[in-house]
Amino acid sequence: MWYCSSRCLTFVATLLTCVNACLHTRFARQAEVQKRDTPLSPLTPEENTLVKAISNTTISEWSYYYTHGAHLAGQNLTMAEWTADRWRENGWNSSIVSYDVFLKNPISKSLSLTYSNGSIYQPFLAEAVLEQDDTTGYPNRIPTFHGYSASGSADAEFVYIGRGQQSDFARLIELGVPLEGRIALSKYGGPFRGLKVKNAQENGMIGVILFTDTSDDGDITEANGYAAYPDGPARNPSAVQRGSVQFLSIFPGDPTTPGYPSKEDSPRADPSPVLPRIPSVPISYADAIPILAALDGHGTTGAEVNRSGWVGALNVSYSTGPSPGTTVSMTNLMEEKFTPIWNSIGIINGTIADESIVIGNHRDAWIIGGAADPNSGTAIIVELAKAYGSLLSQGWRPKRNIVLASWDGEEPGLLGSTEWVEEYIPWLTDTAVSYLNIDIGASGPWPYIEASPELHTIATDVMRKVSWMDTGRNMYDIWLEYTGGSIGVLGSGSDYTAFLHRGIGSIDMGASGGAADPIYHYHSNFDSYHWMSTFGDPDFLAHKSMAQYLSLLANSLAGQDGIQFDLPNYARQLDAYYEDLLSIIESTSQTLDTSLLRSAIDEFSIGATEVQALQEQAVAADDPELLTLVNHKYRDFQRGFVSQGGLPNREFYRHLIFAPGIDTGYAATTYPGITEALEAGNSSLAAEFVQKTADAILVAASIIKT
């Protein structure tokens, strides 16, 4: 999900190119950034109460609760009720909001490799049960599978397709590799897993096998002498990444209710436009090695394919294949059903009824554990609710409404949050100021944020108030050291998506492992309380610091007279995205007149400067009516960016400044309507979206006009 404009790339040393949902890229520490040790910014009495109320001990207790019971989407009502009860105990008005959604869960699967000589290799297809890690051996542990995968069987020769991007398929076609009627073998990384399946399906392939490669792990591998989990920090060879294969870049949410909430009596649409028709299964790298090795000497070697991300770190050639007479047989059987999911919702009413902050984390997990994804974030928001309870007990009340959400069904396709937004969009349009998302709150010691530009300044200012773990340094200095000061652009892959594409500015946050930290087992049974308490965040100090950060950020947005937005920064980011667009145009053979877009950005920039001055005037004059006027402009301006309808063939995505890429699913594309039209060679569509994007920016500019 990480994005930088071209001007900041020199600051970021990306070790991995994977962009899994909820999973943040691992960065090397930034040698270019001098280590800083700046003092903490002072806290107000309210902020001090919040900070002191947060305990790593109770966060660990919340984590233990969530990670010791199965909580697939639609199978966690007791956890939803327990969450709402904890909030209610701390003074929040709490309830459960349910939706009836379409889900597919596993019944059985099989996979075998038959060599040309008739011998057979049978992959294990399950993760190891570890004596040291109790939840890996629970009788009701959840098998490895792909959410929303198709039931079916396939028996054919197979082809390695790299990371399964459209450009990977273009290279295979260029090389003359036969695809139709074959089974695809792909490594994770690059595009969202569902798009790997979609691309294979569109190229006539009949099944997909996905595996995790140790190239994702940098130096922390068994091959480099590190012991594997549970004995050390390297990846356990049997680890498997589960996950959804919904075609996320078309639309998220219940695939049978596009654009409207899923209630028991809701009309149902055909889900096939966003769900695969061919079966897929995930496997471990240990299971993948013999299958990859069967292609050695057949087709084109990985080195000759010469594609970024094609060759991994396993001891194979990553050849394309196929290997004549060597076949894979696979079956996948899924149960389809409509079932309730449950969002826990907590509310503190503010003194300003028409301004609201929403804070959210999803609760469902693919596994019994989920200590990092998502329940590090869940433990953090339960602790946040407790901290705000300390303020409420003193008679405190925020200026803006604070809504706290524990979403169900995020993992299959952002279901709980999308359905809730679709139900409450009139109220959200009238009142929502910002959405604050925390998914993987902590899987390591290095903080990161991704945010819409109006939140950049307040988000980094608040970091200066947080003492980071036990380092004796503030969060801002640690963040700067890790990221080089880069703030990601929001694409998709977590629950901010529906908010952002209805014009509600958002931030996503967390703490992840760096290049030298233990490997996080994403969507695996080994994302467990034992892993977290042994390797990920042993004393839950990253959890504690992230809880303090989120609590203080929410208070800054909900508790001050003026909304703390930086619109001139939004204008600067529009400029940076524009420069990137010009570079893209230059890299193609197309010509495109972008003068309308340039003019619209300039007009927005003028308005941003003027409305900031108007806010300063209102504060200086102690003029509440003028400040309310400015606050409402700040609340509403981003609705302009979603005012022109959606992107071509994926109307859900309405934000014309940034959206998930059509062939990434997660990673952001800026000025997506224009950029993707150019990449498709459609200059007339690009010109149409220059006009639409300029119009969207002008609507935003008209909202902030003074």
XYZ file of C-alpha atoms in Angstrom:
706
model
C 0.000 0.000 0.000
C 3.011 2.229 0.155
C 3.393 5.001 -2.390
C 5.843 7.854 -2.830
C 5.990 10.456 -5.529
C 9.131 10.210 -7.635
C 10.766 13.007 -5.696
C 10.813 11.011 -2.445
C 12.022 7.694 -3.785
C 15.627 8.479 -2.893
C 14.643 8.364 0.778
C 13.046 4.933 0.709
C 15.023 1.715 0.531
C 12.317 -0.863 -0.019
C 13.431 -4.376 0.736
C 10.190 -6.016 -0.315
C 7.756 -5.234 -3.070
C 4.832 -7.173 -1.634
C 1.665 -5.197 -0.964
C -0.597 -7.556 0.912
C -3.752 -6.284 2.525
C -3.039 -4.965 5.972
C 0.628 -5.879 5.524
C 3.152 -3.104 5.385
C 6.346 -3.156 3.374
C 9.560 -3.765 5.322
C 12.015 -0.882 5.111
C 15.676 -0.633 5.821
C 16.598 2.026 8.345
C 17.277 5.197 6.431
C 20.988 5.943 6.276
C 20.248 9.318 4.664
C 18.285 10.520 7.706
C 20.403 11.603 10.649
C 19.286 10.020 13.904
C 17.374 12.577 15.961
C 16.686 12.862 19.651
C 14.208 15.707 19.990
C 12.252 16.296 23.206
C 8.618 15.300 23.597
C 6.032 17.980 22.928
C 4.103 18.948 26.070
C 0.724 17.384 26.825
C -2.486 19.093 27.881
C -4.216 17.760 31.022
C -6.675 15.805 28.858
C -3.846 14.322 26.802
C -1.963 13.405 29.946
C -5.013 11.528 31.230
C -5.250 9.561 27.983
C -1.559 8.680 27.902
C -1.423 7.554 31.531
C -4.578 5.445 31.199
C -3.001 3.204 28.546
C -1.292 0.054 29.804
C 0.688 -2.553 27.918
C -0.442 -5.083 30.532
C -4.145 -4.719 29.767
C -3.448 -4.530 26.023
C -1.730 -7.920 26.362
C -4.836 -9.245 28.122
C -7.117 -7.997 25.347
C -4.770 -9.563 22.784
C -4.841 -12.913 24.578
C -8.640 -12.943 24.541
C -8.973 -12.243 20.824
C -6.225 -14.672 19.758
C -7.519 -17.779 21.500
C -10.725 -18.429 19.620
C -11.677 -18.819 15.959
C -13.097 -15.597 14.558
C -13.707 -15.925 10.853
C -16.138 -13.438 9.338
C -19.659 -14.303 10.414
C -18.444 -16.659 13.150
C -17.540 -14.268 15.977
C -20.752 -12.927 17.550
C -19.512 -13.559 21.101
C -16.386 -11.512 20.376
C -18.507 -8.709 18.902
C -20.653 -8.675 22.046
C -17.595 -8.881 24.333
C -16.070 -5.896 22.515
C -19.238 -3.807 22.840
C -19.459 -4.764 26.524
C -15.899 -3.506 27.197
C -16.742 -0.200 25.562
C -20.029 0.087 27.457
C -18.185 -0.459 30.754
C -16.123 2.620 29.916
C -19.013 4.956 29.198
C -19.524 4.449 25.455
C -23.023 4.020 24.030
C -22.447 0.619 22.390
C -24.461 -1.652 20.123
C -24.182 -4.382 17.491
C -25.054 -3.628 13.858
C -25.528 -6.696 11.663
C -25.583 -7.336 7.912
C -26.459 -10.452 5.923
C -23.650 -11.104 3.467
C -22.577 -13.684 0.926
C -19.557 -15.739 2.052
C -17.679 -18.820 0.871
C -15.832 -21.010 3.372
C -13.733 -24.144 2.843
C -14.940 -27.725 2.846
C -12.019 -29.592 1.274
C -9.101 -29.281 -1.140
C -6.391 -31.421 -2.677
C -3.231 -30.928 -4.699
C -0.777 -33.355 -6.250
C 2.093 -33.242 -8.744
C 2.513 -36.116 -11.188
C 5.881 -36.354 -12.908
C 6.269 -37.555 -16.483
C 7.617 -40.883 -15.142
C 4.406 -41.456 -13.177
C 5.763 -40.722 -9.701
C 3.683 -38.430 -7.512
C 4.491 -35.650 -5.064
C 1.791 -34.886 -2.501
C 2.105 -31.447 -0.828
C 1.182 -31.287 2.858
C -1.239 -28.316 2.436
C -1.342 -27.663 6.181
C 0.715 -25.693 8.645
C 2.778 -27.446 11.296
C 1.385 -27.919 14.787
C 3.942 -26.479 17.199
C 4.243 -27.662 20.777
C 5.394 -24.204 21.875
C 2.433 -22.426 20.203
C -0.815 -23.790 21.593
C -3.290 -22.278 19.118
C -1.556 -23.941 16.141
C -2.884 -27.244 17.448
C -6.450 -26.292 18.379
C -8.912 -28.920 17.074
C -10.988 -26.181 15.393
C -8.009 -24.501 13.709
C -8.928 -23.098 10.316
C -7.517 -24.803 7.217
C -5.508 -22.996 4.578
C -7.796 -21.586 1.855
C -8.666 -18.585 -0.263
C -11.782 -16.649 0.666
C -14.293 -16.412 -2.197
C -12.304 -18.948 -4.248
C -14.218 -21.035 -6.768
C -15.192 -24.622 -6.252
C -13.784 -26.800 -8.998
C -11.083 -29.168 -10.153
C -8.263 -28.959 -12.652
C -5.721 -31.440 -14.013
C -3.157 -30.067 -16.443
C 0.399 -29.046 -17.108
C 1.366 -25.920 -15.221
C 3.225 -22.676 -15.854
C 5.059 -20.373 -13.447
C 3.676 -16.870 -13.975
C 5.893 -14.822 -11.640
C 3.801 -12.436 -9.575
C 0.836 -12.720 -11.933
C 0.700 -9.109 -13.068
C -0.733 -8.236 -16.456
C 2.798 -7.316 -17.528
C 4.013 -10.777 -16.446
C 1.415 -12.351 -18.717
C 2.420 -10.035 -21.547
C 6.006 -11.278 -21.184
C 4.885 -14.928 -21.156
C 2.881 -14.375 -24.333
C 5.885 -12.636 -25.905
C 8.001 -15.680 -25.057
C 5.438 -18.031 -26.579
C 4.679 -19.837 -23.318
C 1.368 -21.721 -23.632
C -1.185 -20.526 -21.072
C -4.640 -21.672 -22.129
C -5.791 -24.799 -20.364
C -2.815 -24.760 -17.980
C -2.630 -24.277 -14.219
C -0.838 -21.150 -12.949
C 1.817 -21.177 -10.230
C 2.457 -17.708 -8.790
C 4.366 -16.203 -5.928
C 2.836 -13.683 -3.578
C 3.923 -10.071 -3.878
C 3.064 -7.394 -6.418
C -0.677 -7.291 -7.098
C -3.405 -8.353 -4.714
C -3.863 -12.136 -4.787
C -7.345 -11.895 -6.302
C -5.952 -10.071 -9.319
C -3.404 -12.839 -9.879
C -6.337 -15.238 -10.169
C -8.279 -12.789 -12.344
C -5.342 -12.321 -14.723
C -4.813 -16.085 -14.979
C -8.506 -16.624 -15.639
C -8.546 -13.970 -18.359
C -5.616 -15.706 -20.055
C -7.472 -18.996 -20.276
C -5.832 -20.759 -17.349
C -7.921 -23.222 -15.330
C -6.513 -23.082 -11.780
C -4.052 -21.127 -9.624
C -1.568 -22.098 -6.912
C -0.099 -19.261 -4.821
C 2.951 -19.554 -2.583
C 5.012 -17.319 -0.300
C 8.663 -16.952 -1.322
C 11.483 -16.298 1.141
C 12.606 -13.420 -1.094
C 9.933 -11.530 0.855
C 12.024 -11.964 3.997
C 15.208 -10.091 3.152
C 18.141 -11.497 5.101
C 16.067 -13.164 7.830
C 15.946 -16.642 6.327
C 17.059 -20.131 7.222
C 19.372 -20.011 4.201
C 21.205 -17.157 5.927
C 21.582 -19.111 9.155
C 18.552 -17.891 11.113
C 16.449 -20.477 12.907
C 12.836 -20.735 11.799
C 9.902 -19.994 14.083
C 9.323 -21.155 16.822
C 13.069 -21.486 17.473
C 14.085 -18.221 15.818
C 13.000 -15.208 13.766
C 12.884 -16.764 10.273
C 9.717 -17.903 8.522
C 8.432 -21.332 9.441
C 8.710 -23.378 6.207
C 5.115 -24.598 6.520
C 3.608 -21.098 6.819
C 0.774 -20.401 4.373
C -0.792 -17.051 3.528
C -4.574 -17.325 3.452
C -6.622 -14.468 2.041
C -9.432 -13.334 -0.196
C -9.385 -13.628 -3.977
C -12.254 -11.210 -4.570
C -11.390 -8.805 -7.399
C -10.862 -5.929 -4.997
C -9.933 -3.300 -7.585
C -13.436 -3.523 -9.116
C -15.344 -3.055 -5.872
C -15.184 -4.214 -2.235
C -18.041 -5.154 0.040
C -20.653 -7.869 -0.341
C -20.393 -8.918 -3.998
C -24.175 -9.467 -4.149
C -25.122 -5.923 -3.039
C -22.923 -3.474 -4.976
C -23.571 0.070 -3.778
C -26.219 -0.698 -1.143
C -26.233 -2.364 2.286
C -26.696 -6.111 2.701
C -29.808 -6.663 4.746
C -31.828 -9.858 5.003
C -34.366 -8.646 2.430
C -31.913 -6.829 0.136
C -32.100 -7.636 -3.588
C -29.114 -9.725 -4.671
C -26.956 -9.191 -7.725
C -24.849 -11.735 -9.597
C -21.462 -11.790 -7.803
C -19.522 -13.200 -10.785
C -18.074 -9.845 -11.964
C -15.891 -9.713 -8.838
C -15.380 -13.395 -7.980
C -13.183 -15.953 -9.760
C -14.552 -18.841 -11.802
C -11.404 -20.979 -11.478
C -10.182 -22.667 -8.281
C -7.148 -21.460 -6.332
C -5.229 -22.759 -3.332
C -2.425 -21.258 -1.206
C 0.649 -23.297 -0.239
C 3.846 -22.880 1.768
C 7.271 -22.363 0.288
C 8.235 -25.852 1.491
C 5.355 -27.302 -0.532
C 6.168 -25.068 -3.508
C 9.832 -26.040 -3.947
C 9.253 -29.470 -5.570
C 6.576 -28.010 -7.859
C 8.854 -25.163 -8.971
C 11.784 -27.561 -9.335
C 9.735 -29.718 -11.715
C 9.920 -26.814 -14.192
C 13.727 -26.516 -14.086
C 15.084 -26.971 -17.596
C 11.704 -26.378 -19.225
C 10.542 -23.212 -20.929
C 12.458 -20.003 -20.226
C 14.561 -19.564 -17.095
C 13.691 -16.815 -14.655
C 16.899 -14.962 -15.485
C 16.004 -14.972 -19.181
C 12.443 -13.868 -18.474
C 14.066 -10.759 -16.982
C 11.024 -9.428 -15.107
C 11.125 -7.516 -11.830
C 10.089 -9.758 -8.934
C 10.061 -12.908 -11.067
C 12.991 -14.722 -9.433
C 12.730 -15.445 -5.728
C 15.157 -16.813 -3.150
C 14.421 -20.548 -3.346
C 16.912 -22.979 -4.866
C 15.150 -23.287 -8.234
C 15.491 -21.599 -11.637
C 11.990 -20.048 -11.626
C 11.560 -21.333 -15.181
C 8.263 -20.777 -16.928
C 7.589 -24.358 -17.994
C 5.519 -26.185 -18.851
C 7.290 -29.481 -18.337
C 5.847 -31.891 -20.911
C 3.952 -34.704 -19.253
C 4.335 -33.286 -15.742
C 0.941 -32.243 -14.408
C -0.808 -30.836 -11.378
C -4.153 -32.099 -10.178
C -6.112 -29.835 -7.851
C -9.580 -29.725 -6.323
C -11.275 -27.071 -4.217
C -14.705 -27.333 -2.621
C -16.281 -24.297 -0.964
C -19.541 -23.789 0.930
C -21.591 -20.817 -0.261
C -24.019 -19.175 2.131
C -25.650 -15.952 3.265
C -24.812 -15.294 6.874
C -24.892 -12.459 9.408
C -21.783 -10.450 10.254
C -21.603 -8.148 13.262
C -20.053 -4.707 13.675
C -19.564 -3.457 17.235
C -20.260 0.292 17.333
C -19.518 2.669 20.221
C -20.412 6.355 20.365
C -19.493 9.368 22.480
C -21.717 12.297 21.567
C -19.926 15.603 21.202
C -21.182 19.126 21.706
C -21.173 19.749 17.929
C -23.796 17.403 16.508
C -22.852 17.778 12.834
C -19.134 16.984 13.083
C -17.906 13.419 13.688
C -14.699 11.404 13.866
C -14.855 7.658 13.146
C -12.191 5.245 14.430
C -12.122 1.659 13.195
C -10.381 -1.701 13.219
C -11.570 -5.053 11.920
C -12.017 -7.949 14.311
C -12.312 -10.987 12.011
C -9.263 -13.089 11.142
C -8.487 -16.006 8.840
C -7.138 -17.955 11.806
C -7.596 -18.585 15.519
C -4.719 -16.214 16.271
C -4.487 -12.957 14.381
C -2.234 -11.397 17.016
C -1.005 -8.818 14.517
C -3.715 -8.878 11.853
C -6.101 -7.645 13.045
C -6.116 -8.072 16.779
C -3.155 -5.888 17.621
C -5.391 -3.119 16.346
C -8.433 -4.561 18.138
C -6.595 -4.659 21.466
C -5.493 -1.073 20.844
C -9.011 0.263 20.251
C -10.347 -1.554 23.322
C -7.563 0.127 25.300
C -8.419 3.464 23.629
C -12.020 3.042 24.772
C -10.747 2.462 28.309
C -8.559 5.570 28.143
C -11.464 7.716 26.973
C -13.501 6.212 29.798
C -11.052 7.881 32.182
C -11.903 11.243 30.621
C -15.630 10.549 30.609
C -15.516 9.696 34.320
C -14.216 13.231 34.922
C -17.220 14.800 33.164
C -15.330 15.452 29.921
C -17.128 15.608 26.610
C -15.551 16.045 23.149
C -16.530 18.802 20.795
C -17.105 16.334 17.947
C -18.882 12.990 18.042
C -16.494 10.036 18.284
C -17.645 6.776 16.737
C -15.660 3.624 17.468
C -16.102 0.611 15.179
C -14.998 -3.016 15.364
C -15.702 -4.277 11.861
C -16.531 -7.852 10.943
C -15.881 -9.316 7.494
C -12.893 -7.183 6.500
C -10.829 -10.141 5.392
C -13.177 -11.516 2.705
C -13.674 -8.074 1.139
C -14.008 -5.108 3.535
C -17.585 -6.229 4.157
C -18.519 -4.774 7.550
C -17.153 -1.303 6.948
C -18.419 -1.057 3.360
C -21.949 -2.163 4.234
C -22.029 0.244 7.203
C -20.873 3.161 5.060
C -23.450 2.285 2.418
C -26.200 2.264 5.061
C -25.147 5.444 6.841
C -23.804 7.484 3.925
C -26.367 10.320 4.329
C -25.288 10.874 7.958
C -21.610 10.447 7.093
C -21.853 12.921 4.227
C -23.431 15.464 6.576
C -21.098 15.003 9.556
C -17.922 12.965 8.959
C -14.674 14.885 9.375
C -12.135 12.024 9.256
C -11.846 8.257 9.489
C -8.933 6.839 11.521
C -8.038 3.213 10.706
C -5.767 0.843 12.567
C -5.450 -2.666 11.179
C -2.115 -4.284 11.990
C -1.450 -2.038 14.946
C 1.850 -3.761 15.724
C 3.869 -6.532 14.095
C 7.217 -4.915 14.880
C 8.832 -1.787 16.325
C 8.724 0.703 13.424
C 5.728 3.064 12.980
C 4.253 4.146 9.651
C 1.239 6.092 8.405
C -0.644 6.435 5.140
C -3.083 9.318 4.915
C -4.981 11.781 2.806
C -2.904 14.966 2.631
C -4.978 17.235 4.886
C -4.020 14.940 7.783
C -0.251 14.828 7.184
C 0.654 17.725 9.464
C -1.571 16.859 12.439
C -0.596 13.190 12.148
C 3.120 13.947 12.370
C 2.703 16.681 14.990
C 0.963 14.243 17.325
C 3.860 11.793 16.935
C 6.044 14.274 18.776
C 3.882 13.789 21.887
C 4.359 10.009 22.094
C 7.287 8.357 23.873
C 8.085 5.409 21.605
C 8.294 2.063 23.394
C 11.341 1.955 25.697
C 13.671 3.820 23.342
C 13.681 7.110 25.253
C 12.848 8.816 21.937
C 9.660 10.270 20.533
C 7.600 8.522 17.883
C 8.289 11.170 15.255
C 12.049 10.610 15.377
C 11.609 6.822 15.139
C 9.138 7.197 12.251
C 11.484 9.554 10.430
C 14.370 7.138 10.838
C 12.301 4.251 9.468
C 10.485 5.901 6.566
C 12.644 8.868 5.700
C 9.587 11.047 6.289
C 7.446 9.324 3.653
C 3.682 9.235 4.176
C 1.927 6.652 2.046
C -0.925 7.403 -0.335
C -4.060 5.409 0.422
C -4.965 2.721 -2.093
C -7.118 -0.069 -0.670
C -6.839 -3.253 1.353
C -8.311 -2.085 4.642
C -11.430 -0.471 6.059
C -10.686 3.139 5.136
C -11.609 2.311 1.522
C -15.356 2.930 1.606
C -14.882 6.125 3.628
C -12.252 7.568 1.316
C -14.254 6.891 -1.826
C -17.228 8.698 -0.372
C -15.113 11.797 0.194
C -14.091 11.282 3.829
C -10.399 11.875 4.462
C -8.665 8.972 6.174
C -5.495 7.728 7.797
C -4.164 4.192 8.223
C -1.461 3.478 10.792
C 0.550 0.744 12.430
C 4.005 -0.493 13.375
C 5.833 -3.164 11.417
C 9.123 -5.008 11.295
C 12.214 -3.554 9.706
C 14.834 -5.355 7.674
C 16.514 -6.933 10.703
C 13.373 -7.832 12.660
C 11.636 -11.220 13.019
C 9.493 -12.289 10.081
C 5.790 -11.700 10.549
C 3.678 -14.674 9.391
C 0.889 -12.852 7.571
C -2.495 -14.652 7.508
C -0.842 -17.758 8.954
C -1.529 -19.835 12.075
C 1.820 -18.521 13.286
C 0.392 -14.991 13.611
C -0.320 -16.042 17.169
C -0.134 -14.691 20.695
C 2.964 -16.844 21.217
C 4.705 -15.315 18.179
C 3.728 -11.797 19.256
C 4.791 -12.233 22.880
C 8.055 -13.925 21.874
C 9.147 -12.139 18.701
C 6.759 -9.470 17.393
C 6.274 -7.173 20.386
C 7.237 -9.161 23.502
C 6.278 -6.547 26.089
C 3.438 -5.056 24.015
C 5.221 -1.702 24.072
C 4.647 -0.982 20.373
C 0.971 -1.708 21.021
C 1.044 0.742 23.929
C 2.718 3.511 21.941
C 0.327 3.044 19.011
C -2.647 3.158 21.406
C -1.334 6.424 22.839
C -0.789 7.809 19.349
C -4.263 6.918 18.076
C -5.892 8.238 21.258
C -4.050 11.560 21.035
C -4.728 11.931 17.309
C -8.434 11.308 17.840
C -8.464 13.850 20.655
C -6.700 16.440 18.493
C -9.332 16.028 15.786
C -12.363 15.704 18.076
C -11.434 17.991 20.945
C -10.171 21.286 19.524
C -12.317 24.238 18.484
C -10.861 24.307 14.977
C -10.441 21.225 12.789
C -6.711 20.663 12.466
C -6.366 20.245 8.694
C -3.553 21.458 6.452
C -5.101 22.256 3.070
C -2.013 24.001 1.669
C -0.290 20.620 2.055
C -3.102 19.039 0.054
C -2.337 21.559 -2.696
C 1.370 20.673 -2.542
C 0.554 16.979 -2.893
C -1.708 17.690 -5.872
C 1.312 19.421 -7.405
C 3.556 16.430 -6.689
C 1.036 14.036 -8.222
C 0.803 16.337 -11.244
C 4.572 16.208 -11.767
C 4.382 12.410 -11.625
C 1.597 12.494 -14.210
C 3.729 14.591 -16.552
C 6.501 12.004 -16.205
C 4.049 9.239 -17.122
C 2.864 11.179 -20.175
C 6.458 11.747 -21.217
C 7.183 8.029 -20.921
C 4.438 7.210 -23.435
C 4.114 8.115 -27.094
C 0.855 9.924 -26.384
C 0.162 13.624 -26.147
C -2.272 14.968 -23.597
C -3.336 18.518 -22.808
C -3.347 18.839 -19.004
C -3.843 22.599 -18.829
C -7.335 22.259 -17.317
C -5.922 20.116 -14.524
C -3.042 22.507 -13.934
C -5.464 25.434 -13.707
C -7.745 23.581 -11.279
C -4.821 22.723 -8.986
C -3.764 26.372 -8.977
C -7.279 27.458 -8.041
C -7.442 24.924 -5.218
C -4.049 26.092 -3.973
C -5.241 29.695 -3.770
C -8.382 28.619 -1.930
C -6.389 26.464 0.488
C -4.174 29.386 1.458
C -7.155 31.696 1.862
C -9.217 29.313 3.994
C -6.231 28.690 6.256
C -5.918 32.462 6.722
C -9.647 32.630 7.470
C -9.249 30.001 10.173
C -6.388 31.961 11.723
C -8.564 35.079 11.626
C -11.453 33.268 13.342
C -9.181 31.994 16.112
C -7.521 35.381 16.619
C -10.889 37.155 16.779
C -12.447 34.428 18.938
C -15.288 34.310 16.399
C -17.167 30.996 16.853
C -19.506 31.561 13.894
C -16.618 32.187 11.522
C -14.743 29.187 12.925
C -17.810 26.993 12.387
C -17.937 28.183 8.777
C -14.299 27.196 8.261
C -14.771 23.878 10.067
C -17.609 22.951 7.742
C -15.504 23.818 4.716
C -12.788 21.548 6.068
C -15.328 18.811 6.792
C -16.869 18.977 3.312
C -14.144 19.892 0.818
C -13.053 16.328 0.043
C -16.577 15.474 -1.101
C -15.632 17.440 -4.207
C -13.050 14.865 -5.232
C -15.771 12.182 -5.448
C -18.346 14.355 -7.195
C -17.803 13.233 -10.813
C -18.859 9.588 -10.697
C -16.570 6.593 -10.530
C -13.632 5.282 -12.493
C -14.251 3.404 -15.749
C -15.789 -0.032 -15.134
C -15.286 0.289 -11.388
C -17.741 2.942 -10.319
C -17.297 2.240 -6.596
C -13.959 4.067 -6.725
C -14.975 7.715 -6.936
C -11.946 9.547 -5.563
C -10.248 11.050 -8.609
C -7.039 12.014 -6.780
C -6.008 8.522 -5.660
C -7.419 5.000 -5.884
C -6.140 1.426 -5.843
C -4.523 0.536 -9.155
C -6.565 -1.565 -11.549
C -3.796 -4.211 -11.592
C -2.548 -3.761 -8.020
C -5.721 -3.945 -5.909
C -3.919 -2.356 -2.959
C -1.209 0.056 -4.061
C -2.349 3.563 -4.928
C -2.447 5.194 -8.328
C -2.647 8.999 -8.335
C -4.965 10.761 -10.778
C -6.161 7.218 -11.507
C -8.661 8.017 -14.245
C -5.991 9.770 -16.291
C -3.049 7.542 -15.419
C -4.741 4.232 -16.150
C -6.216 5.495 -19.408
C -2.715 6.487 -20.496
C -1.330 3.096 -19.459
C -4.062 1.444 -21.533
C -3.156 3.620 -24.535
C -6.592 5.272 -24.521
C -5.784 8.954 -25.036
C -9.413 9.981 -25.549
C -10.396 8.484 -22.181
C -7.372 10.154 -20.608
C -8.554 13.514 -21.961
C -12.052 12.833 -20.602
C -10.610 12.223 -17.150
C -8.432 15.315 -17.311
C -11.714 17.196 -17.563
C -13.436 15.152 -14.836
C -10.486 15.370 -12.456
C -10.171 19.106 -13.017
C -13.909 19.477 -12.382
C -13.607 17.468 -9.142
C -10.782 19.689 -7.913
C -12.785 22.788 -8.832
C -15.758 21.507 -6.819
C -13.432 21.053 -3.830
C -12.029 24.541 -4.457
C -15.540 26.011 -4.531
C -16.330 24.418 -1.167
C -13.322 26.061 0.522
C -13.748 29.373 -1.291
C -13.900 32.294 1.153
